[in-house]
Coordinates of C-alpha atoms in Angstrom, one line a residue:
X1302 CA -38.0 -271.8 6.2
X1303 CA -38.2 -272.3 2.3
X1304 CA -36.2 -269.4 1.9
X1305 CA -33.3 -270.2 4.1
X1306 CA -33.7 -274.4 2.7
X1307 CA -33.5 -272.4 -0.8
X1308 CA -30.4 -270.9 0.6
X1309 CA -28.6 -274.3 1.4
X1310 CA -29.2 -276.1 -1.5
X1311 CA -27.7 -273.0 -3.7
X1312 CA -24.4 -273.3 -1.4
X1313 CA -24.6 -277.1 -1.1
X1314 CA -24.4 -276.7 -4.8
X1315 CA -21.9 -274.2 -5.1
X1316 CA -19.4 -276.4 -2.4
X1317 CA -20.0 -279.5 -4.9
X1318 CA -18.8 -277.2 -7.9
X1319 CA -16.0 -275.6 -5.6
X1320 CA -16.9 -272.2 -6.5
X1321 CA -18.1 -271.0 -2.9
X1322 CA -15.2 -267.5 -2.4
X1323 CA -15.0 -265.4 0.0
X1324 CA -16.5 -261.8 -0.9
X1325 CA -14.8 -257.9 -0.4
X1326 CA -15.8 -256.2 1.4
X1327 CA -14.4 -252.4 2.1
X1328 CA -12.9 -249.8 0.0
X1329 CA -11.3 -250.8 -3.6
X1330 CA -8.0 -249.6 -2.2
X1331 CA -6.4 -250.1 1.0
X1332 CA -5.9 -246.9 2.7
X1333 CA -8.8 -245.0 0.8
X1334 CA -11.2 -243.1 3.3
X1335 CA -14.6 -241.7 2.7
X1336 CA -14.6 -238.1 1.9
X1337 CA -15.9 -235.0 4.1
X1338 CA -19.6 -233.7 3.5
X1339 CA -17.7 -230.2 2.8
X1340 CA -15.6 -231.8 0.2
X1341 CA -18.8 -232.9 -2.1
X1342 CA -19.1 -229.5 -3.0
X1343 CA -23.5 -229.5 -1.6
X1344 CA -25.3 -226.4 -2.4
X1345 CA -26.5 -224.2 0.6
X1346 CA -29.7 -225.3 -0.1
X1347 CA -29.8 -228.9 -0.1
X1348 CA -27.9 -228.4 3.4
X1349 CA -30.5 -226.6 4.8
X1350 CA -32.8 -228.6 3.3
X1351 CA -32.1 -232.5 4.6
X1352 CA -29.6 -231.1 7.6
X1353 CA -32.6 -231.7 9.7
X1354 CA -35.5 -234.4 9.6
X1355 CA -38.3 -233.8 8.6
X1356 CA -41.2 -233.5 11.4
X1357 CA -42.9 -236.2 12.7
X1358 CA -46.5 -236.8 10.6
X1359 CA -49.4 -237.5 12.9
X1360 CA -51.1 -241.1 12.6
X1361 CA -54.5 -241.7 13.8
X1362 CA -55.7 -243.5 16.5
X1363 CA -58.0 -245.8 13.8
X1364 CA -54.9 -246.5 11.5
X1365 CA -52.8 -247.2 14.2
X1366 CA -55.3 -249.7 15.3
X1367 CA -55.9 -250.9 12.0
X1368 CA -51.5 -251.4 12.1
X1369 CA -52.0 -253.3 15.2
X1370 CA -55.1 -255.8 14.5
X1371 CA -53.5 -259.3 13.9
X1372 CA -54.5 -260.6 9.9
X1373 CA -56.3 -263.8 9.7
X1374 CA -54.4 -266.6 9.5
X1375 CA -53.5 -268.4 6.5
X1376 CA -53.8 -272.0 6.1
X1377 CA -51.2 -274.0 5.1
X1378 CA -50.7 -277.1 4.1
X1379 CA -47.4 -279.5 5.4
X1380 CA -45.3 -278.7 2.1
X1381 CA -43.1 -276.0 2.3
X1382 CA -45.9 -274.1 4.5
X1383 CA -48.1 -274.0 1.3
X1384 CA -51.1 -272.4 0.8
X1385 CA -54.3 -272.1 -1.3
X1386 CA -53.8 -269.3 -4.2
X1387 CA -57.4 -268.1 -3.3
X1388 CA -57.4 -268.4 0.3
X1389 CA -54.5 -266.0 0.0
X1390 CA -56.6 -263.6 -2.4
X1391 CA -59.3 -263.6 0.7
X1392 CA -57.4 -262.4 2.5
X1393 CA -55.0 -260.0 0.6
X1394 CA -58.9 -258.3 -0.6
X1395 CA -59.6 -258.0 2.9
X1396 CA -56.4 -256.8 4.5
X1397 CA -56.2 -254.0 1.6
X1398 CA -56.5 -250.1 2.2
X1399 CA -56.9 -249.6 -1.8
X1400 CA -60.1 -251.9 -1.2
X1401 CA -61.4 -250.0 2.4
X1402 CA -60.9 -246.4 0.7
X1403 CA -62.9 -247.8 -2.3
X1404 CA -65.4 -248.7 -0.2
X1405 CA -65.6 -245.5 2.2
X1406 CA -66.1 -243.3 -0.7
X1407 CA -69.1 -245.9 -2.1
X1408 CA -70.4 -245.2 1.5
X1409 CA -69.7 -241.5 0.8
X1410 CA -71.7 -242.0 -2.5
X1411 CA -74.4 -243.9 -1.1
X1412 CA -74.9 -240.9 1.3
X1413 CA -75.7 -238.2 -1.0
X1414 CA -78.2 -240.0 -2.5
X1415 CA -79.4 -239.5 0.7
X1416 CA -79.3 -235.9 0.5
X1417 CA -80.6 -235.9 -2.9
X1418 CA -83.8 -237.4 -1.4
X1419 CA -84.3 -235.1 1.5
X1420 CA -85.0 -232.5 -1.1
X1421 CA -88.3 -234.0 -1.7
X1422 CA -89.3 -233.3 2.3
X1423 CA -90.7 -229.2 2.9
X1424 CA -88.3 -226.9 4.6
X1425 CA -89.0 -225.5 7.4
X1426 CA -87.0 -222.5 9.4
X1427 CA -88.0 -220.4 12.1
X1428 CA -86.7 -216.5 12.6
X1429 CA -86.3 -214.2 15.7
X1430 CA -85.9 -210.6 15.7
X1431 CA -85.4 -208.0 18.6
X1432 CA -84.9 -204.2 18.3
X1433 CA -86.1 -201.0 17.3
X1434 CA -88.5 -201.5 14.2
X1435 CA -90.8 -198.9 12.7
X1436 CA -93.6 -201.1 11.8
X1437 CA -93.7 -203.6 15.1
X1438 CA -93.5 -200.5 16.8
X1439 CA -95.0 -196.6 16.5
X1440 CA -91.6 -194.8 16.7
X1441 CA -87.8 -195.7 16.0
X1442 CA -87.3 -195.2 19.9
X1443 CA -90.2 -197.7 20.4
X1444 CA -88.1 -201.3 20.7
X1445 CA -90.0 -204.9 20.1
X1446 CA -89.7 -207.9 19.5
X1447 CA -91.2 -210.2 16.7
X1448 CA -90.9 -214.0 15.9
X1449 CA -91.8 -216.3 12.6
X1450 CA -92.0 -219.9 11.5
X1451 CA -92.2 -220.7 7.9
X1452 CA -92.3 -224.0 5.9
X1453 CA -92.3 -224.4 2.6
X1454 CA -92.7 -227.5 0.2
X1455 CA -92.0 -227.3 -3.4
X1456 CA -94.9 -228.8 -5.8
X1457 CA -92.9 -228.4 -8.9
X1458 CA -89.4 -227.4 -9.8
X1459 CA -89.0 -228.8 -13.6
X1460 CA -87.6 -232.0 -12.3
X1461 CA -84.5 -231.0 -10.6
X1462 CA -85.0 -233.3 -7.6
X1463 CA -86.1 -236.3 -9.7
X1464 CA -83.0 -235.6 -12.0
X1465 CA -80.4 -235.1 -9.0
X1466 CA -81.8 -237.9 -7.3
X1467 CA -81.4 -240.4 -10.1
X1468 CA -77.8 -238.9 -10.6
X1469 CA -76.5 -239.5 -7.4
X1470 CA -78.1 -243.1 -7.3
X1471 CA -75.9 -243.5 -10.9
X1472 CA -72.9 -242.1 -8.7
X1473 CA -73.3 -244.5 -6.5
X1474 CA -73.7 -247.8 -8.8
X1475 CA -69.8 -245.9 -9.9
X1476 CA -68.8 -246.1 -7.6
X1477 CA -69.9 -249.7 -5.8
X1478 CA -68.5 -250.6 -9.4
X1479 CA -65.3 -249.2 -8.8
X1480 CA -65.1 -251.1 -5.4
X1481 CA -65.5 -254.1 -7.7
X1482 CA -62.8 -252.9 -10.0
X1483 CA -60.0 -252.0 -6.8
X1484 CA -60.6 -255.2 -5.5
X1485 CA -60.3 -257.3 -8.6
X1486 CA -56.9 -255.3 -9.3
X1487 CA -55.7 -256.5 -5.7
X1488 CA -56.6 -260.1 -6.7
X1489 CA -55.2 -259.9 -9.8
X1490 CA -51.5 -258.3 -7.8
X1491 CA -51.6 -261.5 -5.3
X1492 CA -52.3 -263.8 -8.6
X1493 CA -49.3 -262.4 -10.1
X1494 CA -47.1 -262.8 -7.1
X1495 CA -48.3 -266.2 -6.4
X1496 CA -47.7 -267.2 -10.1
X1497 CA -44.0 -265.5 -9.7
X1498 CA -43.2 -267.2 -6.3
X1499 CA -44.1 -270.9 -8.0
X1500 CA -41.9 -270.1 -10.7
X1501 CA -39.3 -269.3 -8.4
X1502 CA -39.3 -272.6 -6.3
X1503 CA -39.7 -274.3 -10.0
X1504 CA -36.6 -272.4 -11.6
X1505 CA -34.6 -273.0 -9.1
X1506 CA -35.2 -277.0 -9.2
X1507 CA -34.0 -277.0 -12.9
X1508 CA -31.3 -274.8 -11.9
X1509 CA -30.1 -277.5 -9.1
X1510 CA -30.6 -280.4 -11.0
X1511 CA -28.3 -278.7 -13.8
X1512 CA -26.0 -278.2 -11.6
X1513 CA -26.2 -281.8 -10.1
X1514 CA -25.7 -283.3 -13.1
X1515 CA -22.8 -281.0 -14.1
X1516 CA -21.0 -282.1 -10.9
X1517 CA -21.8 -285.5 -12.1
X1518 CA -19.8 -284.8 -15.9
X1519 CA -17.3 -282.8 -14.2
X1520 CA -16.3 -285.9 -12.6
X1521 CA -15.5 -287.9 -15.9
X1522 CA -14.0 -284.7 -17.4
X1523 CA -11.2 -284.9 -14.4
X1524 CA -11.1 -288.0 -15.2
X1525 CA -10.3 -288.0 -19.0
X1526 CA -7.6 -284.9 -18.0
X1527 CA -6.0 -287.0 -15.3
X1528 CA -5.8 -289.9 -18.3
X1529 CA -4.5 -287.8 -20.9
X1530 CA -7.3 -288.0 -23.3
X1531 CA -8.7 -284.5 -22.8
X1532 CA -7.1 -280.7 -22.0
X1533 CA -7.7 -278.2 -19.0
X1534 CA -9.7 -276.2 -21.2
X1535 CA -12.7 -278.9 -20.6
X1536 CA -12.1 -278.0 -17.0
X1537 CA -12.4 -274.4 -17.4
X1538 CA -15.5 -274.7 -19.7
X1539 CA -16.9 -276.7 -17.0
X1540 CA -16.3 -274.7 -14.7
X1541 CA -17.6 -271.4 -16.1
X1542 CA -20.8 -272.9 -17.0
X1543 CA -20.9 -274.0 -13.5
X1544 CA -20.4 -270.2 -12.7
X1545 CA -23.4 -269.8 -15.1
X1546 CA -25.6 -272.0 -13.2
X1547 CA -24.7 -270.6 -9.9
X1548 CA -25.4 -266.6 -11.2
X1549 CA -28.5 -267.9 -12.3
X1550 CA -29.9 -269.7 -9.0
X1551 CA -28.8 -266.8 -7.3
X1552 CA -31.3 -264.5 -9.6
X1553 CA -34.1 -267.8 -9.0
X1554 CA -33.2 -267.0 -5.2
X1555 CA -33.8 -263.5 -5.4
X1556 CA -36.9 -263.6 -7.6
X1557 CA -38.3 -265.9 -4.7
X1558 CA -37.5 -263.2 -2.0
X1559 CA -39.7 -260.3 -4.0
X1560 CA -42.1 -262.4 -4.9
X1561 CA -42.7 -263.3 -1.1
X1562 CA -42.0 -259.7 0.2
X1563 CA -45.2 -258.8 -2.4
X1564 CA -46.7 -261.6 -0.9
X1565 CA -46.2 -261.1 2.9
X1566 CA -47.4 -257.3 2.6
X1567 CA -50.5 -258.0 0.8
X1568 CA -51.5 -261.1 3.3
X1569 CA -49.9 -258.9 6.4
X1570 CA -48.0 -262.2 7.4
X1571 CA -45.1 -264.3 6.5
X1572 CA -45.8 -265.4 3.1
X1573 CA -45.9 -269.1 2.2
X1574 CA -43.4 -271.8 0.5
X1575 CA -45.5 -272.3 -2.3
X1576 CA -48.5 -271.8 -3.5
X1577 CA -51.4 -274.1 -4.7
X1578 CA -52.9 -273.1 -7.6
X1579 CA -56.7 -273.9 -8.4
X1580 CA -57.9 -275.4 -11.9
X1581 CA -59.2 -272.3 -14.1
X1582 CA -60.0 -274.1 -17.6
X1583 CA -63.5 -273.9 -17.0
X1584 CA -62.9 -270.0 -17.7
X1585 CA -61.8 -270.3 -21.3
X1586 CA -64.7 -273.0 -21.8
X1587 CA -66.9 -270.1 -22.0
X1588 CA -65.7 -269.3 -25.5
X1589 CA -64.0 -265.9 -26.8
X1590 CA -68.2 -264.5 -27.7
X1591 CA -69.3 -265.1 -24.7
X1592 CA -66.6 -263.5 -23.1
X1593 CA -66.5 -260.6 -24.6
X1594 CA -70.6 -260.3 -24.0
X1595 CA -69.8 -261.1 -20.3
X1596 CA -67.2 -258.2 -20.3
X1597 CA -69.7 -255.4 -21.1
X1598 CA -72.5 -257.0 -19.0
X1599 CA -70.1 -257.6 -15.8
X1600 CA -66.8 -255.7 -16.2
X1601 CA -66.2 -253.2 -13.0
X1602 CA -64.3 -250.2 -15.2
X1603 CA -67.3 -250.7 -17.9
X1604 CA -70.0 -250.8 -15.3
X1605 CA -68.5 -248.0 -13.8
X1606 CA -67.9 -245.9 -17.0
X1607 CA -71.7 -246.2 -18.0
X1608 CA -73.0 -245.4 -14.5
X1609 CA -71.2 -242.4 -14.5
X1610 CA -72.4 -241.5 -17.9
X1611 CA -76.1 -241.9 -16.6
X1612 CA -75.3 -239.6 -13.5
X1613 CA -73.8 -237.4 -15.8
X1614 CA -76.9 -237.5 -17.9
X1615 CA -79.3 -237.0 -15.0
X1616 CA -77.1 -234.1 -13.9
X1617 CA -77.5 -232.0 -17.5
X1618 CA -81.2 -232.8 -17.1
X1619 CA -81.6 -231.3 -13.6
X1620 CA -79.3 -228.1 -14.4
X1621 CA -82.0 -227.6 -17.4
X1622 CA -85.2 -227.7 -14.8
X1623 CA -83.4 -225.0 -12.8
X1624 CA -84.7 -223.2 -16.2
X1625 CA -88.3 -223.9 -15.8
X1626 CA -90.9 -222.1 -13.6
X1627 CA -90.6 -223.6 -9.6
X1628 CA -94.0 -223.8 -7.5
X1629 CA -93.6 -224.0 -3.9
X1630 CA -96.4 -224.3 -1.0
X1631 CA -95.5 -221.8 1.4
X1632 CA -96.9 -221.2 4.9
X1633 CA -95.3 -218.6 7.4
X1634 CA -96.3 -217.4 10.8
X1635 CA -95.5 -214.0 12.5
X1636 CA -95.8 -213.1 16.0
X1637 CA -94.9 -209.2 16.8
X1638 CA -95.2 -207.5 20.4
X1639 CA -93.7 -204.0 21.3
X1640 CA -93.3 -202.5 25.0
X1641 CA -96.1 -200.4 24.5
X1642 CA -98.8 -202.5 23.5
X1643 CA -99.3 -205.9 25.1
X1644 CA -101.0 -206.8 22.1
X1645 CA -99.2 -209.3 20.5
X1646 CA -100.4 -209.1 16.4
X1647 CA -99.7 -212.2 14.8
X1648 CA -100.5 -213.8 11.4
X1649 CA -100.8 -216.6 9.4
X1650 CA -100.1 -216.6 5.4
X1651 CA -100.8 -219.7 3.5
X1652 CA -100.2 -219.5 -0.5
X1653 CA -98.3 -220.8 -4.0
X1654 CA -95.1 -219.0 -4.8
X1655 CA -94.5 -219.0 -8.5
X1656 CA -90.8 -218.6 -9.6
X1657 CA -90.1 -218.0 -13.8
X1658 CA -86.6 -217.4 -14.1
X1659 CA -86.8 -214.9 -17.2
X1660 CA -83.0 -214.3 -17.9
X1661 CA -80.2 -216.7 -15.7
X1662 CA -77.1 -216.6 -18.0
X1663 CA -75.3 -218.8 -15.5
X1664 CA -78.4 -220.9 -15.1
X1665 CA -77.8 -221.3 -19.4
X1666 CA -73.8 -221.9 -19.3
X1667 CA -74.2 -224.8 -16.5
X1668 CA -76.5 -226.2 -18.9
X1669 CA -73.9 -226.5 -21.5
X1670 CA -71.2 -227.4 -19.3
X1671 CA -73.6 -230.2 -18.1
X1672 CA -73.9 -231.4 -21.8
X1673 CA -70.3 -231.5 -22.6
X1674 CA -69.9 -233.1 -19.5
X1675 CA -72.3 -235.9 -19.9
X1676 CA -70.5 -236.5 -23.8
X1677 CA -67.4 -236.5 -22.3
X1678 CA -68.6 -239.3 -19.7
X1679 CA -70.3 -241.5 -22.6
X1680 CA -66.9 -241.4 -24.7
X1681 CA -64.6 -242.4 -21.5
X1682 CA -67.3 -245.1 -21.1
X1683 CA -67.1 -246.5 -24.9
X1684 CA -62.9 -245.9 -25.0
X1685 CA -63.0 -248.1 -21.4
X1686 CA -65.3 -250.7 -23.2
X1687 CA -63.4 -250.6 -26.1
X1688 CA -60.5 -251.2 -24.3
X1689 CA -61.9 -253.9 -21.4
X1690 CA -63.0 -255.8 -24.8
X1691 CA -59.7 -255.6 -26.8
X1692 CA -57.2 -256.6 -23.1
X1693 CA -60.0 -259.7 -23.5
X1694 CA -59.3 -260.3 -26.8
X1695 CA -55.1 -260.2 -26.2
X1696 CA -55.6 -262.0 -23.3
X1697 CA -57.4 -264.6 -25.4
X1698 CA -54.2 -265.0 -27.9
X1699 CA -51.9 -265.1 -25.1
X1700 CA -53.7 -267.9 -23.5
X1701 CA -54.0 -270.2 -26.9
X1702 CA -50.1 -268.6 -27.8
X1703 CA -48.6 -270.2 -24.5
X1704 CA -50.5 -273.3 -24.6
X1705 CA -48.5 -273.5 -27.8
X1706 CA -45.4 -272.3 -26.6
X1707 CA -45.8 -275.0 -23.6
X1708 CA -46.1 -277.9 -25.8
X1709 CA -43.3 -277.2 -28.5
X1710 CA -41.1 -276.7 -25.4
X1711 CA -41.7 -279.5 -24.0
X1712 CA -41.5 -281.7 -27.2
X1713 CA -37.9 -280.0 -27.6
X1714 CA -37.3 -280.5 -23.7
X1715 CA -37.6 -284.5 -24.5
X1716 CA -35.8 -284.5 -27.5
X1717 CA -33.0 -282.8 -25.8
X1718 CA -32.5 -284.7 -23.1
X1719 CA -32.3 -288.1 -25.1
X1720 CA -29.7 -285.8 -27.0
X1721 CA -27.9 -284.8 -23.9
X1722 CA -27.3 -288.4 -22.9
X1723 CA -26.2 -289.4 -26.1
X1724 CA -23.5 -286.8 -26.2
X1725 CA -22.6 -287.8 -22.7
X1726 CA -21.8 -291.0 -23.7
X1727 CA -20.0 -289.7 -27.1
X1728 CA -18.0 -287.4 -24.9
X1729 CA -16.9 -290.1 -22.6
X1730 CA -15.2 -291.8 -25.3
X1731 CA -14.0 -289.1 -27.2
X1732 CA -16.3 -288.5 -30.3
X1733 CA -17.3 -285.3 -29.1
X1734 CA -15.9 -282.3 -27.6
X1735 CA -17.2 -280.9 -24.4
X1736 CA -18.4 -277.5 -25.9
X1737 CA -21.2 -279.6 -27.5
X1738 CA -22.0 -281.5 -24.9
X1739 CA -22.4 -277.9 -22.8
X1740 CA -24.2 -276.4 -25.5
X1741 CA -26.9 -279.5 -25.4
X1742 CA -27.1 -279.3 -21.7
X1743 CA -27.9 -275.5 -22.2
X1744 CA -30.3 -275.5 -24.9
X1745 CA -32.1 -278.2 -22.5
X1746 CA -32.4 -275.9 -19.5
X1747 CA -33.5 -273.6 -21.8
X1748 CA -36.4 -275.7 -23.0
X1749 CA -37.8 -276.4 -19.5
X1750 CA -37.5 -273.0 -18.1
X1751 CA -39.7 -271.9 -21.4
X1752 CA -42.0 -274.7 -20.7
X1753 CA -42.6 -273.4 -17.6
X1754 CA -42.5 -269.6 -18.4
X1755 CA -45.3 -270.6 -20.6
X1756 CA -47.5 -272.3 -18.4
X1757 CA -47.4 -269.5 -15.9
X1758 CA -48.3 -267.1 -19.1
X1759 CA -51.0 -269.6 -19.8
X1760 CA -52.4 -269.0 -15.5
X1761 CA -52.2 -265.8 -15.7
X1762 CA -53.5 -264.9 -18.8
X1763 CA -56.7 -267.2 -18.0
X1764 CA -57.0 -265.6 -14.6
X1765 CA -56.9 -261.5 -16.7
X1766 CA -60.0 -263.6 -18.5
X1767 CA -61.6 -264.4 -15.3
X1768 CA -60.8 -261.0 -14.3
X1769 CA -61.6 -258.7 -17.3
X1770 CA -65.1 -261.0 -17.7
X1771 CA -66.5 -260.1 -14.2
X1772 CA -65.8 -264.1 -12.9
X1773 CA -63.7 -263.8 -9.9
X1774 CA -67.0 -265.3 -7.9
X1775 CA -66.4 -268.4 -10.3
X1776 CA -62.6 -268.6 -10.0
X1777 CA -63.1 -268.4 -5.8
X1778 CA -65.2 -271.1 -5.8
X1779 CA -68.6 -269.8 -5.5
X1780 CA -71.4 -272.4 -6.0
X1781 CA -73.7 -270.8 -7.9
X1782 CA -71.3 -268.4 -9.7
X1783 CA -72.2 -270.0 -13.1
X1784 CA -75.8 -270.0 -12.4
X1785 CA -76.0 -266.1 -11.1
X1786 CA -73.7 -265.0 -14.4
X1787 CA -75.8 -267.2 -17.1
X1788 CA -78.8 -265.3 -15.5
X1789 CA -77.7 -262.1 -15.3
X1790 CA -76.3 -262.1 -19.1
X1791 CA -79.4 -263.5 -20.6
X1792 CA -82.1 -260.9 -18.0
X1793 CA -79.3 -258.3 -19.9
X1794 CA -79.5 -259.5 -23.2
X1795 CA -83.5 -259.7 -23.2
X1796 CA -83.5 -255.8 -22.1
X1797 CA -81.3 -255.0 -24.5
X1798 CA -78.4 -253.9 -22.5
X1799 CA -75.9 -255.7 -24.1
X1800 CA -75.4 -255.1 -27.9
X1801 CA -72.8 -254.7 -30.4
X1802 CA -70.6 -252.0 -30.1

């Protein structure tokens, strides 16, 4: 609906202006047909290639399902069918497959720690035999049978089940962070779309209003022509800055569409009008320090990076206890009975099996690769802190550069629109030509499109703050968002956690 009213108020425009022409359509030439397929000259291969489709894939009966289930509904307010920016991030986290596949393998994480701890139970195994077997029976041609059960639990192993448990716990902090991390990226996408949209609908009021009041001074240049006092070259430059207007409400027009398409697959529904955007300044309240402290202590990729380090680390220590003598507690059971004898001989063993691996050479080299492993893990987790901390930092000057920017534009937005009348009226009875009374009308639009390009720099970049800092809880609304970080940073900075880096 606010695409097709966007629609009418460009041609509305466009009628006013007399500039609405009929488009070609066809071939540049009358007469010209398409050519063959043989005539392009395709190799064999291509041909035989793309001459036939493709074959169908196969989709699952749970993504088909998943295709099918309606979306929540997203309210909307009576204007334009708009909507709240973070009732729209809800629900573009929850519709997305980035943010389900993030969380399957966290629950594909979450189960090998699992594993890790079932090497802590004893083992037991049972075996079966049947066939000729010179000690069950008193001759080769003398068949039996025999049976066994055998458990064993290991007492000591150097730490390779304490070490591979704690790594795949550290896995799975990874990879709950990296859940965190997918999901802010997805709220960030719908933040940038919204952002777009709004400055869409925004653009292309300035844009109509232009082009209102250009109508309006095309009437008094007609009117000066039609009295002598002016030439039909005021009509034309009129007229092609009318042009100029009209090429750019169709881009505004355009910019609207993608920014709704983005919008509408992301929320799985027809995207809103407009979009309501909440009040983030108590984000950049918190100060550039505490910021950057809350971005190592909260921020998904640095989270993650360290967490994988530790895993990393816990994995080098268990491939060195594979090096050190293993005690186990075995216990194993033997039944044996042959067609000769009824007596059935059985026996139980109980005892302490000591393994000292003397020379293991692979044992040695995953040692070392589990070392350069583990220092390759810590330096991706200091280049992603590095990095989380110096976005902050740019985000920072972006956010105090387009405050700026906003208020010089809008100073020279005011001062050009007192100048804009003034050269109306100067125009009107002849002091001044119409190229500067174009140029002024120009350089306004110009002004309050950057005013606004500036305050959506200024959203945006506050919202990467939010973002980069770990606060989406606090820019959704979340009660006791400021409470739970506060908390967290200080339990952090007590343990030492967070330092200088």
């Amino acid at each position: 609906m606010a695409r097709a009213a966007t629609g009418r108020r460009i041609r509305r425009g466009l009628a006013a202006a007399g500039l609405l022409a009929a488009s070609a359509a066809g071939p540049a030439r009358a007469g010209e047909a398409a050519l063959p397929v043989a005539a392009l000259g395709l190799r064999p291969a291509i041909v035989e290639t793309y001459g036939m489709p493709p074959p169908p894939a196969r989709v699952p009966e749970a993504a088909q399902a998943l295709f099918a289930a309606p979306p929540p509904a997203l309210p909307r307010g009576p204007a334009l069918g708009s909507a709240q920016l973070m009732d729209a991030v809800a629900i573009a986290i929850g519709e997305s497959d980035l943010v389900r596949s993030s969380a399957a393998e966290r629950a594909a994480a979450e189960t090998r720690v699992g594993r890790a701890w079932a090497a802590f139970a004893p083992t037991i195994s049972g075996t079966a035999w049947i066939g000729s077997d010179p000690v069950a029976a008193p001759s080769i041609h003398d068949p039996g049978k025999s049976a066994g059960l055998s458990v064993a639990l290991p007492l000591l192993d150097g730490g390779t089940r304490l070490f591979t448990e704690r790594s795949a716990e550290s896995a799975a902090r990874a990879a709950a962070a990296d859940v965190r991390r997918v999901t802010e990226g997805v709220a960030l996408e719908t933040i940038n779309a919204a952002v777009e949209l709004n400055f869409a609908v925004r653009q292309s009021k300035v844009l109509e209003d232009n082009l209102r009041d250009l109508v309006r001074l095309q009437k008094a240049v007609r009117g000066r022509v039609a009295a002598g006092h002016a030439s039909q070259g005021d009509v034309a430059d009129l007229e092609a800055e009318l042009n100029d207007v009209a090429r750019g409400l169709v881009g505004a027009q355009a910019s609207f569409q993608k920014s709704q398409t983005v919008l509408a697959a992301q929320l799985r529904q027809a995207a809103p009008g407009r979009v309501v955007l909440p009040d983030l300044e108590a984000v950049p309240r918190h100060g550039l320090d505490r910021l950057a402290a809350l971005t190592r202590a909260r921020n998904s990729g640095v989270q993650a990076g360290w967490h994988r380090y530790e895993a990393a680390a816990e994995a080098r220590k268990a491939a060195a206890g594979r090096y050190l003598p293993r005690l186990d507690l075995r216990a194993d059971y033997r039944a044996v009975q042959n067609y000769r004898s009824v007596s059935s001989p059985a026996g139980l063993t109980v005892g302490l099996q000591l393994n000292v691996p003397l020379v293991e050479l692979t044992t040695l080299a995953d040692i070392r690769e589990a070392g350069e492993l583990a220092d390759a893990a810590m330096h991706r987790a200091m280049a992603e802190d590095r990095r989380a901390v110096t976005q902050l930092r740019i985000d920072w000057v972006e956010f105090q550069s387009a405050g700026e920017r906003g208020t010089f534009a809008r100073r020279k937005a005011a001062a050009l629109r007192a100048a804009y009348a003034a050269k109306v009226d100067q125009y009107e009875i002849g002091l001044l030509p119409i190229d500067d009374v174009l140029l002024t009308r120009r350089r306004l639009v110009l002004a309050t499109l950057e005013e606004l390009e500036a305050g959506n720099a200024r959203f945006t970049a506050i919202a990467r703050l939010a973002l980069t800092a770990g606060l989406l809880g606090e820019i959704v609304g979340a009660p006791t968002a400021e409470a739970s970080l506060g908390s967290s940073l200080n339990q952090r900075v007590r343990r030492g956690d967070v330092r200088s880096r």
